[in-house]
Short mmCIF file of C-alpha atoms and ligand atoms in Angstrom, two decimals:
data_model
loop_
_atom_site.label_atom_id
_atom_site.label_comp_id
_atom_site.label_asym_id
_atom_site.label_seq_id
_atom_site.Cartn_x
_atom_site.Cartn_y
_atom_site.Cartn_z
CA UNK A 15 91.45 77.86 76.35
CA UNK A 16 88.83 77.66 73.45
CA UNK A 17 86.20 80.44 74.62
CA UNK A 18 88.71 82.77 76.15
CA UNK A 19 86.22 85.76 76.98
CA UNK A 20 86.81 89.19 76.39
CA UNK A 21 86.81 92.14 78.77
CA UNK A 22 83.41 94.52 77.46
CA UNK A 23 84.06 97.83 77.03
CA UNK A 24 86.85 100.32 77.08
CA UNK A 25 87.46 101.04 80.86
CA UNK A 26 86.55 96.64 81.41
CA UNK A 27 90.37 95.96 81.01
CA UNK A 28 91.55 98.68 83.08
CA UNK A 29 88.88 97.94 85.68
CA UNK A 30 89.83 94.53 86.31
CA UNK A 31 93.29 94.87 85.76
CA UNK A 32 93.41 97.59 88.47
CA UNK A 33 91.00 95.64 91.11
CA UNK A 34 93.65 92.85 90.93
CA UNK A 35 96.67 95.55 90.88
CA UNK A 36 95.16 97.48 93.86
CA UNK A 37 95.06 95.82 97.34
CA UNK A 38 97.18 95.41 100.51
CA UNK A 39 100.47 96.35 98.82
CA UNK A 40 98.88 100.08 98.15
CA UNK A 41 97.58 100.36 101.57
CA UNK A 42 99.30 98.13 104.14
CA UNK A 43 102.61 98.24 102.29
CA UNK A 44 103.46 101.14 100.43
CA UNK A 45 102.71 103.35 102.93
CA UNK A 46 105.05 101.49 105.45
CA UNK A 47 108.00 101.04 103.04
CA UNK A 48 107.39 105.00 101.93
CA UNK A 49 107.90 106.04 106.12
CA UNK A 50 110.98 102.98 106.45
CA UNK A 51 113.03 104.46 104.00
CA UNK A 52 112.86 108.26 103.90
CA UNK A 53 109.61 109.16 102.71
CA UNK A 54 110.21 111.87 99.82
CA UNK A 55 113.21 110.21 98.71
CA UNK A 56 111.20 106.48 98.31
CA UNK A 57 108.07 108.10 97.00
CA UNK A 58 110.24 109.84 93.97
CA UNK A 59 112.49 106.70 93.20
CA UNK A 60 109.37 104.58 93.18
CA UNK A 61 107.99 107.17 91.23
CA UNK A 62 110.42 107.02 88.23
CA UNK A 63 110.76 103.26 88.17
CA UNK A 64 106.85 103.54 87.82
CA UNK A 65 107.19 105.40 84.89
CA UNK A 66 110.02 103.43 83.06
CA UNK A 67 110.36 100.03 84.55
CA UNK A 68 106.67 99.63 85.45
CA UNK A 69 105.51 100.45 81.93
CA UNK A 70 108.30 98.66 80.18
CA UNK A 71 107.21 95.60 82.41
CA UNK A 72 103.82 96.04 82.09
CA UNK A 73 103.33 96.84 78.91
CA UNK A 74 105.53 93.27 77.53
CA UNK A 75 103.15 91.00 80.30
CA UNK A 76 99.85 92.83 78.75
CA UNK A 77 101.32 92.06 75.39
CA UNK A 78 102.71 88.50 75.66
CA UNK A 79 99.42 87.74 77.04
CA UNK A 80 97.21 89.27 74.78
CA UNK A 81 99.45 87.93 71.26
CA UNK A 82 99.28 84.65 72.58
CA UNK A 83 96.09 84.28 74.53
CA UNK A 84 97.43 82.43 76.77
CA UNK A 85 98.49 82.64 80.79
CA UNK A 86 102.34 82.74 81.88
CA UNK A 87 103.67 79.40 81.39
CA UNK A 88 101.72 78.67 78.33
CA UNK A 89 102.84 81.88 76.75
CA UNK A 90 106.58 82.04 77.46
CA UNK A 91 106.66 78.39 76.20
CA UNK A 92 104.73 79.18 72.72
CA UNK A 93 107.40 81.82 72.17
CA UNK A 94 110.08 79.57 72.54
CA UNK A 95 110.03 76.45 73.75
CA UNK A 96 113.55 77.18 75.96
CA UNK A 97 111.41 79.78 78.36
CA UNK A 98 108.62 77.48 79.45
CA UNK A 99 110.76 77.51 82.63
CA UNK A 100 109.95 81.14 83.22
CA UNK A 101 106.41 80.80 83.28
CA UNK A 102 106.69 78.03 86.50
CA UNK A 103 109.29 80.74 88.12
CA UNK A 104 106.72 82.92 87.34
CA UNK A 105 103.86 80.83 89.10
CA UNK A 106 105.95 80.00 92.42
CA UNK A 107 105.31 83.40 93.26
CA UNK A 108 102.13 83.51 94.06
CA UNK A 109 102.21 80.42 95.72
CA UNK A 110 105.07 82.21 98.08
CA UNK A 111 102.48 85.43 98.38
CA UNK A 112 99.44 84.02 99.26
CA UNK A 113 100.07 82.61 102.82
CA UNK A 114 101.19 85.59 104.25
CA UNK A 115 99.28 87.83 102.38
CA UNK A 116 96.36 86.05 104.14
CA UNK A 117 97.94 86.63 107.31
CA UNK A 118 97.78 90.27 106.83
CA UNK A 119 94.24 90.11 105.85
CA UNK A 120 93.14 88.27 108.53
CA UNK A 121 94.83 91.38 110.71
CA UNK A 122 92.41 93.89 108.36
CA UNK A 123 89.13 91.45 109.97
CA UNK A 124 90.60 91.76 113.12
CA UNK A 125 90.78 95.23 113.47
CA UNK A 126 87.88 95.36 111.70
CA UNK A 127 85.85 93.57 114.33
CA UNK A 128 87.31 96.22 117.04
CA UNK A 129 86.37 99.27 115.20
CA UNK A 130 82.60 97.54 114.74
CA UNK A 131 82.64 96.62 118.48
CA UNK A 132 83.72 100.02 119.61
CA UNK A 133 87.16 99.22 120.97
CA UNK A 134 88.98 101.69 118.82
CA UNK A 135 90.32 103.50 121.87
CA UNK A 136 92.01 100.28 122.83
CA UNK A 137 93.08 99.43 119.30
CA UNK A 138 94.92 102.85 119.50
CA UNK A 139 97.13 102.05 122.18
CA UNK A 140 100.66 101.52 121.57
CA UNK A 141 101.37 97.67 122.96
CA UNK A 142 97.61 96.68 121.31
CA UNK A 143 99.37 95.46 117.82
CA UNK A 144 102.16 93.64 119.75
CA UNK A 145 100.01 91.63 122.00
CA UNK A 146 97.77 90.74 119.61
CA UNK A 147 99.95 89.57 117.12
CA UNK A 148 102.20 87.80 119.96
CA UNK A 149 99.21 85.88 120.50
CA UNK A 150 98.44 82.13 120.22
CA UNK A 151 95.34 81.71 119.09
CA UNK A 152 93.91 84.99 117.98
CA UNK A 153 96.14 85.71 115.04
CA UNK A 154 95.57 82.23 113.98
CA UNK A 155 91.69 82.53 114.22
CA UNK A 156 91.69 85.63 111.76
CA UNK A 157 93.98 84.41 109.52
CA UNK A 158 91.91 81.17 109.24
CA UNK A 159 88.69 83.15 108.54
CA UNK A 160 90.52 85.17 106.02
CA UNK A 161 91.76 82.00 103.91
CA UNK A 162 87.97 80.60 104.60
CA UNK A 163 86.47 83.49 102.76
CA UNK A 164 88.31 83.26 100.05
CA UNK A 165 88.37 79.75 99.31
CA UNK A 166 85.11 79.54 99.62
CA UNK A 167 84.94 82.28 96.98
CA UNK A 168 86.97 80.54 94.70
CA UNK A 169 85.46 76.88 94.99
CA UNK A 170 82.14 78.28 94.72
CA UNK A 171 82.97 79.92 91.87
CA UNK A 172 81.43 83.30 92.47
CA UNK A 173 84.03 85.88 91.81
CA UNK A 174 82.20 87.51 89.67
CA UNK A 175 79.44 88.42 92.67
CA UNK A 176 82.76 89.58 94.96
CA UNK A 177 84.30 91.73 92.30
CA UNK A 178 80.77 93.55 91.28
CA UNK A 179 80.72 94.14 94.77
CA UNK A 180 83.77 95.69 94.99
CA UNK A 181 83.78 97.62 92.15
CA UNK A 182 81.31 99.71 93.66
CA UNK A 183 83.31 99.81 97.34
CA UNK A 184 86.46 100.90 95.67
CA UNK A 185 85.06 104.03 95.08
CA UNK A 186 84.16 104.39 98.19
CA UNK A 187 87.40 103.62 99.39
CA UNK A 188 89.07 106.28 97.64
CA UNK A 189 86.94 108.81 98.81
CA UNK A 190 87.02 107.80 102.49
CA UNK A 191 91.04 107.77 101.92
CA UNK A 192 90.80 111.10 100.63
CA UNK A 193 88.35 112.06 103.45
CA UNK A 194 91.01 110.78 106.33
CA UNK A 195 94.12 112.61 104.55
CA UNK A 196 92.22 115.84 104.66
CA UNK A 197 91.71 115.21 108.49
CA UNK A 198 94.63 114.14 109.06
CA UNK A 199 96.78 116.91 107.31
CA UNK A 200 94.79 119.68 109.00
CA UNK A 201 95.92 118.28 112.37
CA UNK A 202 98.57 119.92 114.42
CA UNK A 203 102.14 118.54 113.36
CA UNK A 204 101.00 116.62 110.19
CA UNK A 205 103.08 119.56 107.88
CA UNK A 206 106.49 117.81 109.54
CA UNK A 207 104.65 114.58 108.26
CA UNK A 208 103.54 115.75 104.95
CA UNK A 209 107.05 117.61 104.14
CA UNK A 210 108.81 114.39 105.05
CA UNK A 211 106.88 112.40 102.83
CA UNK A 212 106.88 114.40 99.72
CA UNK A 213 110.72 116.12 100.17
CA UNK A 214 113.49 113.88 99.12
CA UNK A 215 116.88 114.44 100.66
CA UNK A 216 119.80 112.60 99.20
CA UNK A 217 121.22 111.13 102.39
CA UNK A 218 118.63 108.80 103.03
CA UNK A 219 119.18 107.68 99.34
CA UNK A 220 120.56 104.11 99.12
CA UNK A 221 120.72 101.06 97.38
CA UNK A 222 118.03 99.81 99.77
CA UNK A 223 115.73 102.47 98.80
CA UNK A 224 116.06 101.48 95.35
CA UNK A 225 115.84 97.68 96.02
CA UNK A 226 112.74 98.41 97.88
CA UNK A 227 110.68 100.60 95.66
CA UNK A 228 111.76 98.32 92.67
CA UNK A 229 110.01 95.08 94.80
CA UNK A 230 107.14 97.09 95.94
CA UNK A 231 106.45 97.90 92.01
CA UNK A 232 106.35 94.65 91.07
CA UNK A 233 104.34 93.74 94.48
CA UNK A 234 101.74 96.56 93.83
CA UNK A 235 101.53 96.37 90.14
CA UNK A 236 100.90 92.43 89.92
CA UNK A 237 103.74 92.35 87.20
CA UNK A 238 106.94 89.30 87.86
CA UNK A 239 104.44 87.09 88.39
CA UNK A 240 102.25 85.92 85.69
CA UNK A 241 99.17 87.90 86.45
CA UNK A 242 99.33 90.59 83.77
CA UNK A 243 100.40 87.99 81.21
CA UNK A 244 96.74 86.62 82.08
CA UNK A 245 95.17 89.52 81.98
CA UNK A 246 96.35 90.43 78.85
CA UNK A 247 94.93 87.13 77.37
CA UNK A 248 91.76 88.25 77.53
CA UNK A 249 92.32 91.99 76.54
CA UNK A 250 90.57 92.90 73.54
CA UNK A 251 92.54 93.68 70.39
CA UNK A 252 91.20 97.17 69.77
CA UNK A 253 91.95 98.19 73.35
CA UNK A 254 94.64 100.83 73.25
CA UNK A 255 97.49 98.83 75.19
CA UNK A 256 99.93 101.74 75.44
CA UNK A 257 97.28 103.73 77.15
CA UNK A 258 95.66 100.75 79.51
CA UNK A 259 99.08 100.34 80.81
CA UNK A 260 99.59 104.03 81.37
CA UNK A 261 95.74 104.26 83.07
CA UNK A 262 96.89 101.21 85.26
CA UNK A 263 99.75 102.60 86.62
CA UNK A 264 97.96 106.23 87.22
CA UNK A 265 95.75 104.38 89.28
CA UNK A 266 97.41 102.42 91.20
CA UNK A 267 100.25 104.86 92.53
CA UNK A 268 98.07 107.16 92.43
CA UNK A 269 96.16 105.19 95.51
CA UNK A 270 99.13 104.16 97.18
CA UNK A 271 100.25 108.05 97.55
CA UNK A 272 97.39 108.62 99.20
CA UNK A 273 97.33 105.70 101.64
CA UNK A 274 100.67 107.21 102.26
CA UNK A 275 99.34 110.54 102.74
CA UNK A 276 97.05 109.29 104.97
CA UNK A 277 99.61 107.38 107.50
CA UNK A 278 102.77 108.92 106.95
CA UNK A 279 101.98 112.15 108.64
CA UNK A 280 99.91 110.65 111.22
CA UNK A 281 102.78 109.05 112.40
CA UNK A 282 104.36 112.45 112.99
CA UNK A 283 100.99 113.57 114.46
CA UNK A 284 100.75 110.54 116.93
CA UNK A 285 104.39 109.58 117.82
CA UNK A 286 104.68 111.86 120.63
CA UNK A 287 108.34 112.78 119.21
CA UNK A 288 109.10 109.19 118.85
CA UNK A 289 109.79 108.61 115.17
CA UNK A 290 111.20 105.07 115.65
CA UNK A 291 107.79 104.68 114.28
CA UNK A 292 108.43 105.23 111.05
CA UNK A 293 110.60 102.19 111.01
CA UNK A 294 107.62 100.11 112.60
CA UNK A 295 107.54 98.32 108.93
CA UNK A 296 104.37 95.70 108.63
CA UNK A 297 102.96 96.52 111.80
CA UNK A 298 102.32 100.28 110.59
CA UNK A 299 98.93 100.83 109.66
CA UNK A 300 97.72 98.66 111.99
CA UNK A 301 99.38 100.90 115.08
CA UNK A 302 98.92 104.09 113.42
CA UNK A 303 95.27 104.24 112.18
CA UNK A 304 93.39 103.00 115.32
CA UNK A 305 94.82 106.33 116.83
CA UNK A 306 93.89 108.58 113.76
CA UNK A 307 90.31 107.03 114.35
CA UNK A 308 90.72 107.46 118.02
CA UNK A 309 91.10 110.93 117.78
CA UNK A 310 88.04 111.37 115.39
CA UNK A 311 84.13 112.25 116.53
CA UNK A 312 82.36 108.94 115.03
CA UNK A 313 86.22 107.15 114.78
CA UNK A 314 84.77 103.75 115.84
CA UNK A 315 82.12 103.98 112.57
CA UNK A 316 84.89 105.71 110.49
CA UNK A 317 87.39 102.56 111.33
CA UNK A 318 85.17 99.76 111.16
CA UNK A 319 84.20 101.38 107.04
CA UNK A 320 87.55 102.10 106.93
CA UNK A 321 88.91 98.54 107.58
CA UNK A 322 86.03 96.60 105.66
CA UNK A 323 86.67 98.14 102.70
CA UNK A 324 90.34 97.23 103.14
CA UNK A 325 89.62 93.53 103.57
CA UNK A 326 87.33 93.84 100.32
CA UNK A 327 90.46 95.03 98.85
CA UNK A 328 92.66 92.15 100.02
CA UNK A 329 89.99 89.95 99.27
CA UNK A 330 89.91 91.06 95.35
CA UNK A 331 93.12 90.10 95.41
CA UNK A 332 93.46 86.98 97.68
CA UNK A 333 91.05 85.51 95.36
CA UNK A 334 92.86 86.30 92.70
CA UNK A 335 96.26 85.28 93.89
CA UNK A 336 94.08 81.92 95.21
CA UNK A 337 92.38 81.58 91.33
CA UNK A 338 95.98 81.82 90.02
CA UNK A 339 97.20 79.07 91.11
CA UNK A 340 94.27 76.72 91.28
CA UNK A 341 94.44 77.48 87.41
CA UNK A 342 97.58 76.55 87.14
CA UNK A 343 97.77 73.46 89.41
CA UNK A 344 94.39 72.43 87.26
CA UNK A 345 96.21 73.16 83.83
CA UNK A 346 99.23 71.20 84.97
CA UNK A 347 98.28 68.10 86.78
CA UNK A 348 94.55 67.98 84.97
CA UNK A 349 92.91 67.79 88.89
CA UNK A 350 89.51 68.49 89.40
CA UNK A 351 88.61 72.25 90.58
CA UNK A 352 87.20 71.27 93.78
CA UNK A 353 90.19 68.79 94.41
CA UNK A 354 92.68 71.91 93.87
CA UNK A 355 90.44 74.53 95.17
CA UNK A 356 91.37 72.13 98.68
CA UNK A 357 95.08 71.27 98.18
CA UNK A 358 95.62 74.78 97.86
CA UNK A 359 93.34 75.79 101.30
CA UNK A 360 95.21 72.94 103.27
CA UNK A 361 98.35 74.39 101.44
CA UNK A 362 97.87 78.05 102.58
CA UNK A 363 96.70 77.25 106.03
CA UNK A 364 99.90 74.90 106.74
CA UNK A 365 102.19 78.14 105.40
CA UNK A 366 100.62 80.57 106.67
CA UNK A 367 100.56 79.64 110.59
CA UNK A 368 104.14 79.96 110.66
CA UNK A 369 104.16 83.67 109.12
CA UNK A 370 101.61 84.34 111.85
CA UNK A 371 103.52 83.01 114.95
CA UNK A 372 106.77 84.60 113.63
CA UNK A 373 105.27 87.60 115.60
CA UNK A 374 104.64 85.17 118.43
CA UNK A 375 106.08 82.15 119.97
CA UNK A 376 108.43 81.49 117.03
CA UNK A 377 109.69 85.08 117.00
CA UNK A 378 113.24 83.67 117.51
CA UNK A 379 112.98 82.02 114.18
CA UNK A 380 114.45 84.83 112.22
CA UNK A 381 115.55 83.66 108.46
CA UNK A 382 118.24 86.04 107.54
CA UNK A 383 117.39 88.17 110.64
CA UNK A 384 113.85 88.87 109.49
CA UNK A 385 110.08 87.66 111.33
CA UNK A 386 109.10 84.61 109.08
CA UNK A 387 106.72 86.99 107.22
CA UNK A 388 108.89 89.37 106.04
CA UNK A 389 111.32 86.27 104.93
CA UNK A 390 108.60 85.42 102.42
CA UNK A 391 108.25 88.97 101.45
CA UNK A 392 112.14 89.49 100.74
CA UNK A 393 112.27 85.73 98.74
CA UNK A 394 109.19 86.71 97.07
CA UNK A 395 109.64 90.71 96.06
CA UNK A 396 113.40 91.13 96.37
CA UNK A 397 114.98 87.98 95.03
CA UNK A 398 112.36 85.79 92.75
CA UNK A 399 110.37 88.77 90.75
CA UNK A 400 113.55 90.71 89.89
CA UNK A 401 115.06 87.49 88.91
CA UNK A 402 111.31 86.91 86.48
CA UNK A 403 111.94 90.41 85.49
CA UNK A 404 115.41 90.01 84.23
CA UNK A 405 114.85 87.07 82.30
CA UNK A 406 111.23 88.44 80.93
CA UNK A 407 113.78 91.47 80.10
CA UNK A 408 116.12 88.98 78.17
CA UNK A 409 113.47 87.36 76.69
CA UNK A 410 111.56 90.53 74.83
CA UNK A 411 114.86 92.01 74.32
CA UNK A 412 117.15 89.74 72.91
CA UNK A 413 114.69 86.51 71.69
CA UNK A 414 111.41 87.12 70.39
CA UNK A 415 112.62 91.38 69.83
CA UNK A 416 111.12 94.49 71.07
CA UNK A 417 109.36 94.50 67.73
CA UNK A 418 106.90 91.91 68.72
CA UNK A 419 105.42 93.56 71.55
CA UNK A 420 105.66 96.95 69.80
CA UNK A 421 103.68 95.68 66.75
CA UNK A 422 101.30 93.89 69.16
CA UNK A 423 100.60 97.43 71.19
CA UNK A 424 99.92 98.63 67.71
CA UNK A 425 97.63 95.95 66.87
CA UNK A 426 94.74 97.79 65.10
CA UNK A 427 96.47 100.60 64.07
CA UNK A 428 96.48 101.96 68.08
CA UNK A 429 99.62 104.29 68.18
CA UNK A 430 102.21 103.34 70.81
CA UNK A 431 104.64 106.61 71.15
CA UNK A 432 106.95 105.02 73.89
CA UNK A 433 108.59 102.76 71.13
CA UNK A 434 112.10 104.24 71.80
CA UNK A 435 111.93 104.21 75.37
CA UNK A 436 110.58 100.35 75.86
CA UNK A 437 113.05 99.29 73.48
CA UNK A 438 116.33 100.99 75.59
CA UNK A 439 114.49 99.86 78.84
CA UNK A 440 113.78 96.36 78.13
CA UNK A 441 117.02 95.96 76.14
CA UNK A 442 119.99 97.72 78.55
CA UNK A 443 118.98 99.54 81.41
CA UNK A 444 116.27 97.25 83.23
CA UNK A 445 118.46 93.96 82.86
CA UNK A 446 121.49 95.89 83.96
CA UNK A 447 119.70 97.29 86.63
CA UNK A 448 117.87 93.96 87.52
CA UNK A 449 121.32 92.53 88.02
CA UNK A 450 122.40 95.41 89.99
CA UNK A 451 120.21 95.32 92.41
CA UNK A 452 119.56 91.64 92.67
CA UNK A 453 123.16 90.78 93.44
CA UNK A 454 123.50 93.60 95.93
CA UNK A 455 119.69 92.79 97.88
CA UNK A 456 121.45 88.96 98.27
CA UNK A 457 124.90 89.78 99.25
CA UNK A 458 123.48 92.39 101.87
CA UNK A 459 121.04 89.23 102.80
CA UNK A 460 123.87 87.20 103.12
CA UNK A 461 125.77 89.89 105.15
CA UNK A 462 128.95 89.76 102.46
CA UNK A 463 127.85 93.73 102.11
CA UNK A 464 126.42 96.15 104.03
CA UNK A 465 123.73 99.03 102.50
N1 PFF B 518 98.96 93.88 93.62
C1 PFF B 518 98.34 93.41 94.82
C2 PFF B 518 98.49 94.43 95.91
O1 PFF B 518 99.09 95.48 95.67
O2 PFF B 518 98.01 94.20 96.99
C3 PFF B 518 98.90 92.12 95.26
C4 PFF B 518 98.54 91.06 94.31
C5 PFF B 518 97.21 90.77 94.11
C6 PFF B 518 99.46 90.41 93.61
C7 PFF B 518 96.82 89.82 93.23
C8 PFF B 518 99.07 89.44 92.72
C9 PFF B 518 97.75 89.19 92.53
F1 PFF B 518 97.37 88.25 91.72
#
């Protein structure tokens, strides 16, 4: 790309790499994984990989990018020609994401549209999610309008309008997240809640847990998957890339704790003794908030804000999941914008509606005894970015050296004090890890193993 533009400012990287970084996976699916698998002990091992793995990973996509200018495939491939293939492994997975990440948001518009119409009471009830979702039509409807939006986002070009927008809602986000975790941890019963999601205890530690918080990372923090290598293409040279990283990653868990925070204990709160909830997995927010808001003074106005500024969220990063791969599909088959803009709509829509009535009529379709959703999530965050991660791993470590990113996060004389640590991670213990936990996550899959 000739006039590859350059993020203004200090805080412009950090901005836009945490609008695409923040979305769904902080608020819809942290906070359900966190409850799933033991609360204090996920939030501490997701914790510590965010800390090593996370910055090791981030920090050599931010890099590669920014050294070479160019997006994933491009980059891997001007490296050494051998690892072009790692940049199209790279791109299938937002192609896998997008579908039924638009599923999701077209639940956020749907409950959305019953906090706004004053049917939060309803919402609240415990067979609401299930019925809707089990539906024909309706799930379909909302998913549609979901893709709709953002398409017509991204063919009209006007991301720029969305994400100025949304800068100024994510604010407002935070603070209404913050607002709802005070309420809800002065309620009777959250401290149960809130000790259960911040105090680990070793016997719900397993090789699940691990498996799960290491997807989630790489889910939450846009990283196995070309986006930071983008991002970094356009990061300025003088922009500290040690400290963007670390700002990133402070941000984004940093939001996901509290969306935990804010719907772990409420599930205590609201279960009536009936913590099977915790294990409700995707459906969780959705059956757990309506009844925080229910139980509020002005909860219908409090959930309708609430959920719009969630779909801006997912919306930030539909379109950018949606402007990933139109750039790619452009870059490789030289199509017109408009042309792939459509390909990719038609694309979404015909993957999607499956995702969608695998809570429905097709809920006896059940790929390695998971809904059809939750099949894409596994192939997606549990088998192809640990495998992009491993070989990104192999590729800093043992091809082009930790040197080159090191002396690229130095660029300008910027200091980069992890040097020691992002050498040992990206050399030994991620890859051995990676393999680790990949092999175990598909034998378990496959049923050879149990967890
Ligand atoms: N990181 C986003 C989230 O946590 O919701 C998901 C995502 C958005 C991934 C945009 C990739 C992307 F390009």
């Amino acid at each position: 790309m000739k006039d590859r533009s350059n993020f203004t400012g200090k805080v412009g990287f950090v901005l836009a790499a945490a609008g695409s970084a923040v979305g769904l996976g902080n608020l819809w699916r942290f906070p359900y994984l966190a409850a799933q698998y033991g609360g204090g002990t996920f939030l501490i091992c997701y914790i510590i990989l965010s800390v090593t793995f996370g910055f090791t990973l981030m920090t050599a996509e931010i890099a590669l990018g920014r050294k070479t200018r160019l997006s994933a495939i491009g980059a891997f491939k001007s490296l050494d020609k051998r690892f072009g293939f790692l940049g199209v492994l790279a791109a299938i997975v937002p192609i896998i994401i997008l579908p039924y990440y638009s599923v999701i948001g077209g639940w956020v518009i749907k409950y959305f549209s019953t906090s706004l119409t004053g049917h939060t009471a309803d919402a609240a009830k415990d067979t609401y999610f299930n019925t809707f979702v089990g539906g024909l039509t309706e799930p379909i409807f909302w998913f549609l309008l979901f893709v709709i939006l953002t398409a017509v986002v991204v063919i009209f070009g006007v991301e720029k309008g969305i994400e100025n927008v949304s800068k100024f809602l994510m604010p407002v986000l935070v603070v209404l997240t913050l607002g709802i975790c005070v309420y809800v941890l002065t309620q009777k019963g959250a401290m149960d809640g809130l000790k259960y999601y911040l105090l680990p205890h070793m016997s719900d530690f397993s090789i699940k847990t691990l498996l799960a918080a290491m997807g989630q990372l790489f889910y939450s923090m846009s990283l196995a998957m070309g986006i930071m290598i983008t991002y970094g293409s356009y990061m300025k040279k003088e922009t500290n890339l040690g400290t963007s990283v670390k700002q990133i990653e402070f941000f984004d868990t940093g939001f996901a704790f509290f969306a935990g925070l804010m719907i772990v204990p409420s599930v205590f709160i609201f279960s009536e003794g009936n913590l099977e909830q915790l294990k409700a997995g995707p459906s969780l927010m959705f059956v757990t908030l309506p009844k925080v808001f229910n139980s509020m003074p002005i909860g219908d106005i409090i959930g309708a804000v609430f959920f719009l500024l969630v779909f801006f969220a997912a919306l930030t990063s539909s379109i950018s999941l949606m402007e990933t791969i139109v750039s790619i599909l452009m870059d490789k088959f030289k199509w017109g914008r408009k042309m792939t803009c459509i390909i990719v709509f038609v694309y979404v829509i015909l993957m999607g509606i499956p995702s969608s009535l695998g809570f429905g009529v097709w809920d006896f379709i059940k790929p390695l005894g998971m809904s059809i959703l939750d099949a894409w999530d596994f192939l997606s965050n549990s088998v192809l970015m640990p495998i992009v991660a491993l070989i990104t791993c192999i590729f800093v470590g043992f091809f082009i050296k930790p040197k080159t990113i090191i002396d690229e996060a130095c660029a300008e004389g910027a200091k980069f004090k992890s040097k020691g640590l992002f050498t040992v991670m990206i050399k030994w213990i991620a890859p051995i890890f990676l393999v680790a936990i990949l092999l175990s996550s598909v034998m378990n899959a496959f049923g050879i193993i149990t967890l």
